[in-house]
Coordinates of C-alpha atoms and ligand atoms in Angstrom, one line a residue:
Chain Q
M1 CA -20.4 -4.1 3.5
K2 CA -17.9 -5.0 0.9
I3 CA -14.6 -6.1 2.3
L4 CA -11.2 -6.9 0.7
V5 CA -8.8 -8.9 2.8
C6 CA -5.1 -9.1 1.7
I7 CA -3.8 -12.7 2.1
S8 CA -0.2 -13.8 1.8
K9 CA 1.4 -17.2 2.2
V10 CA 4.3 -17.7 4.6
P11 CA 6.4 -20.7 5.8
D12 CA 4.8 -22.5 8.8
T13 CA 6.1 -21.0 12.0
T14 CA 8.1 -24.2 12.9
S15 CA 10.0 -24.0 9.6
K16 CA 13.8 -24.1 9.7
I17 CA 15.0 -21.1 7.8
N18 CA 17.8 -21.8 5.3
F19 CA 18.9 -20.3 2.0
V20 CA 20.3 -21.6 -1.3
D21 CA 22.0 -20.2 -4.4
N22 CA 24.7 -18.4 -2.5
N23 CA 22.2 -17.2 0.2
T24 CA 20.1 -15.4 -2.3
K25 CA 17.0 -17.6 -2.2
F26 CA 14.9 -19.1 0.5
D27 CA 15.2 -22.8 0.7
E28 CA 11.7 -24.2 0.2
N29 CA 12.8 -27.8 0.6
G30 CA 10.4 -29.4 3.1
V31 CA 8.7 -26.2 4.0
Q32 CA 4.9 -26.2 4.6
Y33 CA 3.1 -23.0 3.7
I34 CA 0.3 -21.4 5.8
V35 CA -1.8 -18.3 5.5
N36 CA 0.1 -15.5 7.2
P37 CA -1.3 -15.7 10.8
Y38 CA -2.1 -11.9 11.1
D39 CA -4.0 -12.0 7.8
E40 CA -6.0 -15.2 8.8
W41 CA -6.6 -15.1 12.5
Y42 CA -7.3 -11.4 12.8
A43 CA -8.1 -9.7 9.5
L44 CA -10.0 -12.4 7.7
V45 CA -12.0 -13.7 10.8
R46 CA -13.1 -10.2 11.8
A47 CA -14.2 -9.5 8.2
L48 CA -16.3 -12.6 8.2
E49 CA -17.8 -11.7 11.6
L50 CA -18.9 -8.3 10.3
V51 CA -20.4 -9.8 7.2
E52 CA -22.2 -12.5 9.2
A53 CA -23.6 -9.8 11.5
S54 CA -24.9 -7.4 8.9
G55 CA -24.4 -8.7 5.4
G56 CA -22.0 -8.1 2.6
T57 CA -19.1 -10.0 1.0
V58 CA -15.5 -10.8 1.8
T59 CA -13.1 -11.1 -1.1
T60 CA -9.5 -12.0 -0.6
I61 CA -6.6 -10.8 -2.7
T62 CA -3.2 -12.2 -3.1
V63 CA -0.3 -11.2 -5.4
G64 CA 1.4 -14.4 -6.2
T65 CA 1.7 -17.4 -8.6
S66 CA -0.2 -20.6 -8.7
I67 CA 1.8 -22.0 -5.8
D68 CA -0.2 -19.6 -3.6
D69 CA -3.5 -21.3 -4.6
P70 CA -3.6 -23.9 -1.7
T71 CA -3.3 -21.1 0.9
I72 CA -6.0 -19.0 -1.0
R73 CA -8.3 -22.1 -0.9
K74 CA -7.7 -22.2 2.9
A75 CA -8.9 -18.7 3.3
L76 CA -12.0 -19.6 1.2
A77 CA -12.5 -22.6 3.4
I78 CA -12.6 -20.4 6.5
G79 CA -15.4 -18.5 4.8
A80 CA -14.4 -15.8 2.3
N81 CA -16.8 -15.5 -0.6
D82 CA -14.4 -15.3 -3.5
A83 CA -10.7 -14.7 -4.1
V84 CA -8.6 -12.7 -6.5
R85 CA -5.0 -13.6 -7.4
I86 CA -2.8 -11.1 -9.3
D87 CA -0.6 -13.4 -11.2
A88 CA 2.9 -12.1 -10.5
D89 CA 5.9 -12.8 -8.3
P90 CA 5.4 -10.5 -5.2
A91 CA 8.7 -8.7 -5.9
D92 CA 8.7 -5.8 -3.5
S93 CA 6.2 -4.1 -1.3
F94 CA 5.5 -1.2 -3.6
F95 CA 4.9 -3.6 -6.5
V96 CA 2.4 -5.6 -4.4
A97 CA 0.6 -2.5 -3.0
K98 CA 0.3 -1.1 -6.5
Q99 CA -1.3 -4.3 -7.8
I100 CA -3.8 -4.4 -4.9
S101 CA -4.7 -0.7 -5.3
E102 CA -5.1 -1.0 -9.1
Y103 CA -7.5 -3.8 -8.5
A104 CA -9.4 -2.1 -5.6
K105 CA -9.7 1.3 -7.0
N106 CA -12.7 0.4 -9.3
E107 CA -14.4 -2.0 -6.9
N108 CA -15.7 0.3 -4.2
F109 CA -14.7 -1.7 -1.2
D110 CA -15.8 -0.2 2.1
L111 CA -12.9 -1.7 3.9
V112 CA -9.5 -3.1 3.0
M113 CA -7.8 -5.2 5.6
T114 CA -4.2 -6.5 5.9
G115 CA -2.4 -8.3 8.7
K116 CA -0.1 -6.1 10.7
E117 CA 2.9 -7.7 9.0
T118 CA 3.9 -11.0 7.4
I119 CA 6.0 -13.3 9.4
N120 CA 8.4 -13.8 6.6
Y121 CA 9.3 -10.3 5.4
N122 CA 8.0 -8.4 8.5
G123 CA 7.7 -5.3 6.4
A124 CA 4.4 -3.9 7.7
Q125 CA 4.3 -1.8 4.5
I126 CA 1.4 -3.0 2.3
G127 CA -1.5 -1.5 4.2
G128 CA -0.1 2.0 4.5
M129 CA 1.0 1.9 0.9
V130 CA -2.4 0.8 -0.4
A131 CA -4.1 3.4 1.8
E132 CA -1.9 6.1 0.2
L133 CA -2.5 4.9 -3.3
L134 CA -6.2 4.8 -2.8
D135 CA -6.2 8.1 -0.9
M136 CA -7.9 6.5 2.2
P137 CA -7.1 6.7 5.9
F138 CA -5.0 4.0 7.4
V139 CA -5.6 2.6 10.8
S140 CA -2.4 0.7 11.6
L141 CA -2.1 -2.1 14.2
A142 CA -5.8 -2.2 15.0
N143 CA -6.7 -4.7 17.7
K144 CA -10.4 -4.0 17.9
L145 CA -13.0 -3.0 15.3
D146 CA -16.6 -2.2 15.9
V147 CA -19.0 -0.9 13.2
D148 CA -22.0 1.3 13.8
G149 CA -23.7 2.2 10.5
A150 CA -21.3 4.4 8.4
R151 CA -18.8 4.8 11.2
A152 CA -16.2 2.5 12.6
T153 CA -14.6 2.7 16.1
L154 CA -11.2 1.0 16.4
E155 CA -8.5 0.5 19.0
R156 CA -4.9 0.5 17.8
D157 CA -1.5 0.0 19.4
V158 CA 0.5 3.2 19.7
Q159 CA 3.7 3.9 21.7
G160 CA 3.0 3.3 25.3
G161 CA -0.8 2.9 25.0
I162 CA -3.9 2.0 23.1
E163 CA -5.6 4.7 21.0
V164 CA -9.3 4.7 20.4
V165 CA -10.1 6.2 17.0
E166 CA -13.2 6.8 14.8
V167 CA -13.3 6.9 11.1
D168 CA -15.9 6.8 8.3
F169 CA -15.8 4.3 5.5
P170 CA -14.0 3.6 3.3
F171 CA -10.6 3.0 4.9
V172 CA -7.7 0.6 5.2
L173 CA -6.5 -1.2 8.4
S174 CA -3.8 -3.5 9.5
A175 CA -4.9 -6.1 12.1
S176 CA -3.0 -7.1 15.1
K177 CA -3.6 -9.5 17.9
G178 CA -6.9 -9.2 19.7
M179 CA -9.2 -8.3 16.7
A180 CA -10.6 -11.8 16.5
E181 CA -10.0 -15.4 17.4
Q182 CA -8.5 -18.0 15.0
R183 CA -11.2 -20.2 13.3
I184 CA -10.5 -23.8 12.2
P185 CA -12.2 -24.5 8.8
N186 CA -14.8 -27.4 9.0
M187 CA -15.4 -30.1 6.4
R188 CA -18.3 -28.2 4.8
G189 CA -16.1 -25.1 4.4
I190 CA -13.3 -27.1 2.8
M191 CA -15.7 -28.7 0.3
A192 CA -17.3 -25.4 -0.5
A193 CA -13.9 -23.7 -1.0
R194 CA -13.2 -26.0 -4.0
T195 CA -15.9 -24.4 -6.1
K196 CA -15.7 -20.8 -4.9
P197 CA -14.4 -18.4 -7.5
L198 CA -10.7 -17.8 -7.6
N199 CA -10.1 -15.1 -10.3
V200 CA -6.7 -14.9 -11.7
I201 CA -5.9 -11.5 -13.1
P202 CA -2.7 -10.3 -15.0
P203 CA -0.5 -7.8 -13.2
T204 CA 0.0 -4.2 -14.3
E205 CA 3.6 -3.1 -15.1
H206 CA 5.6 -1.4 -12.3
N207 CA 9.3 -1.1 -11.5
K208 CA 10.8 -2.7 -8.5
L209 CA 11.9 -0.1 -6.0
T210 CA 13.9 -2.5 -3.8
S211 CA 15.3 -6.0 -4.0
V212 CA 16.8 -8.4 -1.6
V213 CA 20.3 -9.2 -2.7
K214 CA 21.4 -11.6 0.0
F215 CA 20.2 -13.4 3.2
E216 CA 22.2 -14.3 6.2
L217 CA 21.5 -16.3 9.4
P218 CA 22.2 -14.6 12.7
A219 CA 25.4 -15.7 14.4
P220 CA 24.8 -18.7 16.6
K221 CA 25.2 -18.3 20.4
I222 CA 28.6 -19.6 21.6
G223 CA 27.0 -21.7 24.3
C224 CA 25.3 -21.3 27.6
K225 CA 27.2 -20.7 30.8
Y226 CA 25.3 -22.5 33.6
L227 CA 25.2 -20.9 37.1
D228 CA 24.4 -22.2 40.5
P229 CA 20.8 -21.3 41.4
E230 CA 22.0 -20.6 44.9
N231 CA 24.5 -18.0 43.7
M232 CA 22.7 -15.2 41.9
D233 CA 25.4 -12.7 43.0
E234 CA 27.6 -14.4 40.4
L235 CA 25.0 -13.9 37.7
V236 CA 24.7 -10.2 38.5
E237 CA 28.5 -9.9 38.5
L238 CA 28.7 -11.5 35.0
L239 CA 25.9 -9.3 33.7
H240 CA 27.8 -6.3 35.0
N241 CA 31.4 -7.1 34.2
E242 CA 31.4 -9.7 31.5
T243 CA 28.5 -8.7 29.2
K244 CA 28.1 -5.2 30.6
V245 CA 24.3 -5.0 30.2
I246 CA 23.5 -3.8 33.7
Chain O
M1 CA 22.9 15.0 0.5
S2 CA 19.9 16.1 2.3
V3 CA 18.6 14.0 5.2
L4 CA 15.2 14.4 6.7
V5 CA 14.4 12.8 10.0
F6 CA 10.9 12.5 11.4
V7 CA 10.6 12.7 15.1
E8 CA 7.5 12.5 17.3
I9 CA 7.8 14.2 20.7
K10 CA 5.4 13.4 23.5
N11 CA 7.0 15.0 26.5
K12 CA 10.7 14.4 26.2
L13 CA 13.0 13.3 23.4
S14 CA 12.6 9.5 23.2
K15 CA 15.5 7.1 22.8
A16 CA 14.0 6.1 19.4
A17 CA 14.3 9.8 18.3
K18 CA 18.0 9.9 19.3
E19 CA 18.7 6.7 17.5
V20 CA 17.2 8.0 14.2
I21 CA 19.0 11.3 14.5
T22 CA 22.3 9.4 15.1
Y23 CA 21.6 7.3 12.0
G24 CA 21.0 10.4 10.0
T25 CA 24.3 12.0 11.0
N26 CA 26.0 9.1 9.2
L27 CA 24.3 10.0 5.9
G28 CA 24.6 13.8 5.8
E29 CA 23.4 17.0 7.5
V30 CA 20.4 16.2 9.5
N31 CA 17.1 18.2 9.3
V32 CA 14.3 17.2 11.6
V33 CA 10.6 17.7 11.1
T34 CA 8.3 17.4 14.1
Y35 CA 5.0 18.7 15.2
G36 CA 3.3 19.8 18.4
N37 CA 4.1 22.2 21.2
A38 CA 7.4 20.8 22.6
S39 CA 9.4 23.5 24.3
N40 CA 12.5 24.9 22.5
E41 CA 14.6 23.3 25.2
V42 CA 13.4 19.8 24.3
L43 CA 13.8 20.7 20.6
S44 CA 17.3 21.9 21.1
E45 CA 18.3 18.7 22.8
M46 CA 18.2 17.1 19.3
G47 CA 21.3 19.2 18.6
D48 CA 23.1 17.2 21.2
Y49 CA 22.9 14.2 18.8
G50 CA 23.8 16.2 15.7
A51 CA 20.5 17.6 14.3
K52 CA 21.2 21.0 12.7
N53 CA 17.8 22.3 11.5
I54 CA 14.5 21.6 13.2
L55 CA 11.3 22.3 11.5
V56 CA 8.4 22.3 13.9
Y57 CA 4.8 22.5 12.9
R58 CA 2.9 24.0 15.8
K59 CA -0.8 24.1 14.7
I60 CA -1.7 20.5 14.4
N61 CA -5.1 19.4 15.8
E62 CA -5.4 15.8 14.8
P63 CA -2.0 14.3 14.1
N64 CA -3.5 11.3 12.1
D65 CA -1.7 9.3 9.5
Q66 CA -2.9 11.5 6.6
V67 CA -1.9 14.8 8.2
V68 CA 1.5 13.6 9.4
S69 CA 2.5 12.0 6.2
K70 CA 1.4 15.2 4.4
L71 CA 3.7 17.1 6.8
M72 CA 6.6 14.8 6.0
L73 CA 6.0 15.1 2.2
K74 CA 5.9 18.9 2.4
A75 CA 9.2 18.8 4.3
V76 CA 10.7 16.4 1.8
D77 CA 9.8 18.9 -0.9
K78 CA 11.1 21.9 0.8
L79 CA 14.5 20.4 1.6
N80 CA 14.6 18.2 -1.5
A81 CA 15.5 15.4 0.9
E82 CA 17.1 12.3 -0.4
F83 CA 17.1 10.2 2.8
I84 CA 13.8 10.1 4.7
L85 CA 14.3 8.5 8.1
L86 CA 11.9 7.5 10.9
S87 CA 11.7 5.0 13.7
Q88 CA 10.0 1.7 13.0
D89 CA 7.7 2.2 16.0
Q90 CA 4.0 2.2 15.8
T91 CA 3.9 5.7 14.3
G92 CA 6.6 4.8 11.8
K93 CA 4.6 1.8 10.7
S94 CA 1.7 4.0 9.8
I95 CA 3.5 6.9 8.2
G96 CA 6.6 5.4 6.5
P97 CA 4.7 3.3 3.9
R98 CA 2.4 6.2 3.0
V99 CA 5.3 8.6 2.4
A100 CA 7.2 6.0 0.4
A101 CA 4.2 5.1 -1.8
K102 CA 3.5 8.8 -2.5
L103 CA 7.2 9.5 -3.4
E104 CA 7.5 6.1 -5.2
A105 CA 10.6 5.7 -3.1
G106 CA 12.1 2.4 -2.1
H107 CA 11.2 1.7 1.6
V108 CA 13.3 -0.3 4.0
S109 CA 11.3 -1.0 7.2
G110 CA 13.1 -2.1 10.3
A111 CA 16.7 -1.3 9.3
I112 CA 19.2 -2.8 11.8
S113 CA 22.4 -1.3 10.3
L114 CA 23.8 1.7 8.6
P115 CA 23.7 1.4 4.8
E116 CA 26.5 -0.2 2.9
V117 CA 27.2 2.3 0.1
S118 CA 29.4 1.2 -2.8
D119 CA 27.8 0.8 -6.2
D120 CA 24.5 0.1 -4.5
F121 CA 22.8 1.2 -1.4
T122 CA 22.1 -1.7 0.8
V123 CA 20.6 -1.9 4.3
K124 CA 20.2 -4.9 6.6
T125 CA 16.8 -5.7 8.1
N126 CA 15.4 -8.6 10.1
V127 CA 13.2 -11.1 8.2
Y128 CA 11.5 -14.4 9.1
S129 CA 10.7 -12.8 12.4
G130 CA 14.3 -12.5 13.5
K131 CA 15.3 -16.0 12.2
A132 CA 17.3 -14.4 9.4
I133 CA 18.6 -11.1 8.1
A134 CA 18.1 -9.7 4.6
Y135 CA 20.3 -7.2 2.7
V136 CA 17.8 -4.9 0.9
C137 CA 19.0 -2.9 -2.0
V138 CA 17.2 0.4 -2.7
H139 CA 17.1 1.4 -6.4
T140 CA 15.4 4.8 -6.2
D141 CA 17.1 8.2 -5.6
K142 CA 14.9 8.9 -2.6
K143 CA 14.9 6.4 0.1
V144 CA 12.6 5.9 3.1
I145 CA 14.2 4.0 5.9
S146 CA 12.7 3.2 9.2
I147 CA 15.0 2.1 11.9
L148 CA 14.2 -0.8 14.3
P149 CA 14.3 0.5 17.9
N150 CA 17.4 -0.6 19.9
S151 CA 19.5 -1.3 16.7
I152 CA 21.6 1.8 16.7
Q153 CA 23.3 3.3 19.8
P154 CA 22.6 7.1 20.1
V155 CA 25.8 9.0 19.9
E156 CA 26.2 12.5 21.4
N157 CA 27.6 14.9 18.9
K158 CA 26.7 18.5 19.9
V159 CA 26.0 21.0 17.1
D160 CA 24.3 24.4 17.0
V161 CA 20.7 24.0 16.2
S162 CA 18.4 26.3 14.4
I163 CA 14.7 26.0 15.1
S164 CA 12.1 27.3 12.7
E165 CA 8.4 27.1 12.5
F166 CA 6.8 25.5 9.5
E167 CA 3.4 26.3 8.1
E168 CA 1.7 24.5 5.3
D169 CA -1.8 23.5 4.5
L170 CA -2.0 19.8 5.6
G171 CA -5.7 19.2 5.2
N172 CA -7.5 17.2 8.0
G173 CA -7.4 13.5 7.3
R174 CA -10.4 11.5 8.3
I175 CA -9.3 9.6 11.5
K176 CA -10.3 11.1 14.8
T177 CA -8.7 10.1 18.1
V178 CA -11.3 9.9 20.8
D179 CA -9.4 8.4 23.6
L180 CA -5.9 7.2 24.7
K181 CA -5.5 4.5 27.2
P182 CA -2.0 4.5 28.6
L183 CA -0.4 1.1 29.4
G184 CA 1.4 2.4 32.5
D185 CA 4.4 4.6 33.0
G186 CA 7.0 1.9 32.2
I187 CA 9.2 1.9 29.1
P188 CA 7.3 0.4 26.2
L189 CA 8.4 -3.1 25.3
P190 CA 9.9 -2.4 21.8
E191 CA 12.1 0.3 23.3
A192 CA 13.1 -1.4 26.5
E193 CA 16.8 -2.3 27.1
L194 CA 16.0 -4.7 29.9
V195 CA 13.2 -7.2 29.8
V196 CA 12.0 -9.7 32.3
S197 CA 9.7 -12.3 30.8
A198 CA 7.8 -15.3 32.2
G199 CA 5.8 -18.2 30.8
R200 CA 3.4 -21.0 31.8
G201 CA 6.0 -22.2 34.3
L202 CA 4.8 -19.5 36.6
K203 CA 1.5 -21.5 37.0
G204 CA -0.9 -18.6 37.4
P205 CA -1.4 -14.8 37.2
E206 CA -1.3 -14.5 41.0
N207 CA 2.4 -15.5 40.9
W208 CA 3.6 -12.6 38.8
G209 CA 4.6 -10.5 41.8
I210 CA 8.1 -12.1 41.8
V211 CA 8.4 -11.3 38.1
E212 CA 7.4 -7.7 38.7
D213 CA 9.7 -7.4 41.7
L214 CA 12.7 -8.4 39.6
A215 CA 11.6 -6.0 36.8
N216 CA 11.2 -3.2 39.2
S217 CA 14.6 -3.6 40.8
L218 CA 16.2 -3.7 37.4
G219 CA 14.1 -0.9 35.9
A220 CA 13.0 -3.5 33.3
T221 CA 9.8 -3.9 31.3
T222 CA 7.8 -7.2 31.7
A223 CA 6.9 -9.5 28.9
C224 CA 5.4 -13.0 28.5
S225 CA 5.0 -16.0 26.3
R226 CA 1.9 -16.4 24.0
P227 CA -0.1 -18.9 26.0
V228 CA 0.1 -16.7 29.1
A229 CA -1.4 -13.8 27.1
D230 CA -4.0 -16.0 25.4
I231 CA -5.4 -17.4 28.7
G232 CA -5.5 -13.9 30.1
W233 CA -2.9 -14.1 32.8
R234 CA -1.1 -11.1 31.2
P235 CA -2.2 -8.4 28.7
H236 CA -1.8 -9.0 25.0
H237 CA 0.7 -6.2 24.6
E238 CA 3.2 -8.2 26.7
H239 CA 3.2 -11.2 24.3
V240 CA 6.6 -11.5 22.6
G241 CA 7.5 -13.8 19.8
Q242 CA 6.8 -14.5 16.2
T243 CA 3.1 -13.6 16.5
G244 CA 3.6 -11.0 19.2
V245 CA 6.0 -8.1 19.7
A246 CA 9.6 -8.7 18.4
I247 CA 12.1 -7.2 20.7
R248 CA 15.9 -6.8 20.9
P249 CA 16.8 -5.6 24.4
N250 CA 20.3 -5.7 25.8
L251 CA 19.1 -8.2 28.4
Y252 CA 16.2 -10.7 28.2
I253 CA 15.5 -12.8 31.3
A254 CA 13.1 -15.7 30.7
A255 CA 11.6 -17.6 33.6
G256 CA 9.4 -20.7 33.1
I257 CA 9.4 -20.4 29.3
S258 CA 10.3 -23.5 27.3
G259 CA 11.8 -21.6 24.3
A260 CA 9.6 -22.8 21.4
I261 CA 10.8 -21.8 18.0
Q262 CA 8.0 -19.2 17.7
H263 CA 9.0 -17.6 21.0
L264 CA 12.7 -17.5 20.1
A265 CA 11.9 -15.8 16.8
G266 CA 10.8 -12.7 18.5
V267 CA 13.6 -12.5 21.2
N268 CA 16.7 -13.9 19.7
G269 CA 17.9 -10.5 18.7
S270 CA 18.5 -9.8 22.4
K271 CA 22.1 -9.1 23.2
V272 CA 22.2 -11.3 26.3
I273 CA 19.7 -14.0 27.2
V274 CA 19.3 -15.5 30.7
V275 CA 17.1 -18.6 31.0
I276 CA 15.6 -19.9 34.3
N277 CA 13.9 -23.3 33.9
T278 CA 13.5 -26.4 36.1
D279 CA 14.0 -28.6 33.0
P280 CA 17.7 -28.9 32.0
E281 CA 16.5 -30.1 28.6
A282 CA 14.4 -27.0 27.9
P283 CA 15.2 -25.9 24.3
F284 CA 15.6 -22.3 25.5
F285 CA 19.0 -23.1 27.0
K286 CA 20.4 -23.6 23.5
A287 CA 19.7 -19.9 22.8
A288 CA 20.9 -18.7 26.2
D289 CA 24.1 -16.9 27.3
Y290 CA 23.5 -17.7 30.9
G291 CA 21.4 -20.6 32.2
V292 CA 20.0 -21.4 35.7
V293 CA 18.5 -24.8 36.1
G294 CA 16.1 -24.2 39.0
D295 CA 12.7 -23.3 40.2
A296 CA 11.6 -19.8 39.2
F297 CA 9.8 -19.4 42.5
E298 CA 13.1 -19.7 44.3
V299 CA 15.5 -18.2 41.7
L300 CA 13.6 -15.0 40.9
P301 CA 13.5 -13.7 44.5
K302 CA 17.2 -14.6 44.9
L303 CA 18.1 -12.8 41.7
T304 CA 16.0 -9.7 42.8
A305 CA 17.9 -9.7 46.1
A306 CA 21.2 -9.9 44.3
I307 CA 20.3 -7.1 42.0
N308 CA 19.2 -5.0 45.0
N309 CA 22.5 -5.6 46.7
F310 CA 24.4 -4.8 43.6
K311 CA 22.5 -1.5 43.1
A312 CA 23.1 -0.6 46.8
S313 CA 26.8 -1.2 46.4
Q314 CA 26.9 1.1 43.3
R315 CA 25.5 4.0 45.2
Ligands
FAD1 C1 1.5 -20.3 14.7 C2 2.0 -20.2 16.1 C3 2.5 -19.0 16.5 C4 3.1 -18.9 17.8 N1 3.6 -17.7 18.2 C5 4.1 -17.6 19.5 C6 4.7 -16.4 19.9 O1 4.7 -15.4 19.2 N2 5.2 -16.3 21.2 C7 5.2 -17.4 22.0 O2 5.7 -17.3 23.1 N3 4.7 -18.6 21.6 C8 4.1 -18.7 20.4 N4 3.6 -19.9 20.0 C9 3.4 -21.0 21.0 C10 4.7 -21.8 21.2 O3 4.7 -22.8 20.2 C11 4.7 -22.4 22.6 O4 3.6 -23.1 22.8 C12 4.8 -21.3 23.7 O5 5.8 -20.4 23.5 C13 5.0 -22.0 25.1 O6 4.9 -21.1 26.1 P1 5.6 -21.3 27.5 O7 7.0 -21.5 27.2 O8 5.2 -20.3 28.4 O9 4.9 -22.7 28.0 P2 5.4 -24.2 28.0 O10 5.9 -24.6 26.7 O11 4.3 -24.9 28.7 O12 6.7 -24.1 29.0 C14 6.7 -23.9 30.3 C15 8.1 -24.0 30.8 O13 8.2 -23.7 32.1 C16 9.1 -24.6 32.8 N5 8.7 -24.6 34.2 C17 7.6 -25.2 34.8 N6 7.6 -24.9 36.1 C18 8.7 -24.2 36.4 C19 9.2 -23.5 37.5 N7 8.6 -23.7 38.7 N8 10.3 -22.8 37.4 C20 10.9 -22.7 36.2 N9 10.5 -23.2 35.1 C21 9.4 -24.0 35.2 C22 8.9 -25.9 32.1 O14 10.0 -26.8 32.2 C23 8.7 -25.5 30.6 O15 9.9 -25.4 30.0 C24 3.1 -20.0 18.7 C25 2.6 -21.3 18.2 C26 2.0 -21.4 16.9 C27 1.5 -22.7 16.5

């Protein structure tokens, strides 16, 4: 099986989020980058498991500049065979999806995987867009994937339940929690990653359909009102009369 | 300006559907496209929130992503819709991006506000898993906007509705649903207005009775911290936070949860946060509106009793 996994870099989950240039740009000062957890823990690891079980290759793809290379190497250290980077600023979702589909359309991948969303933009858009542009089915929010020959069985999160679906290859999925378990790269993987191919490809031209004009931090809480643990009637009273949530 | 709202109806009109219709009424005359065999009574209820025209596609066998997005695209064509609105729920996440890509329309997913329209068209959305807000400007004439559940209050605004059946060739799509495992009858976490959540401080899965009792007396949905789901005390779908479900209920009660930055990221959009923790230094208190320094094993039953008294007095 030939699998393409979309990988993006995001600030470490403990990062303090701040903005500069009049709140128009993310403040990268002191920020560590990691592979987006949904891309790494679930999509990439499940792809590797499938290939380990029945052969094939796992290629990662990233739309980004050379500052993405360390996170791409991390994905290679975990076990991907090779990586592709489309050399462009990932301006908006459609632009990114278009780059990925332009690359994938001639490569005959059986499966294209993304994380369910990135933890910086939380857009959850790329997988569905790539599927549409490649005219493939899209299994969103998949938490389980089993393969039997030419057919895949998946479980996905839907409103109020879990849906079991079947689909023939090729298709696109977005991976959510449950699909696999995080893998820590070992020394051999890290060494091998240094020499694995990372192919840098120029982007194709596309207009930006959206842009972020400004960021803002949520209003801070005004402070916590402490209550006597023996007097929960008072808490109920406040929830009813002060904040009116019950 | 033509507004097209996509609504999915299971049995009754969901809160998410009412939210999206309300959002639409702020942009123009609302047309709704839906599918399935909902009764005309349920369809007409959309008129209570301001939906004027309902297009319903009756003969759908397999409402998969390809078929439903085709349905939306046909409706967009028919009405020459400029605003295409849906809920940022699980269905919205699978359909919205497909429709936007096909139309080459700018897509804002997870809108938390009505647009600001002056020279530009700008919508707010949560980013950095709720640690920040972005103002997204859409440059295209057609705009696909999915609305984050619990961000817009549904407003009643009764109008006369006309319901018409819609027939088009939508093809089949390749995904087949073979089973649906329901997660229980409760309100799904992303839509819940009241949430009771617990963490490692509860010490073991056998102690969740006091959490469920409180949730039941409030009519709330239960949630948990990540380690609790990872060690199998609670199911994965209850895990909230940066790498779980992001929620914004009116009330979030957290017992025995320390309030790590990754947990806060997914819940700090809640209107009111109540924290119950034995440790007065727990970081969660900094994000709380009300704090109770105390043992969850004692405080939760007392709170449940207080809620029950309150409910009885309301009757
Ligand atoms: C990449 C990454 C992503 C992550 N994503 C998430 C996420 O999405 N969601 C998430 O929740 N976590 C996430 N985490 C984990 C997070 O960092 C914390 O480890 C986790 O939230 C802690 O869970 P907890 O509060 O239940 O447990 P603990 O941190 O162990 O806290 C238990 C709390 O219970 C209190 N307590 C103990 N006994 C009692 C009692 N009897 N009554 C009342 N209080 C009591 C203690 O004082 C303590 O504050 C992530 C971590 C990483 C590295």
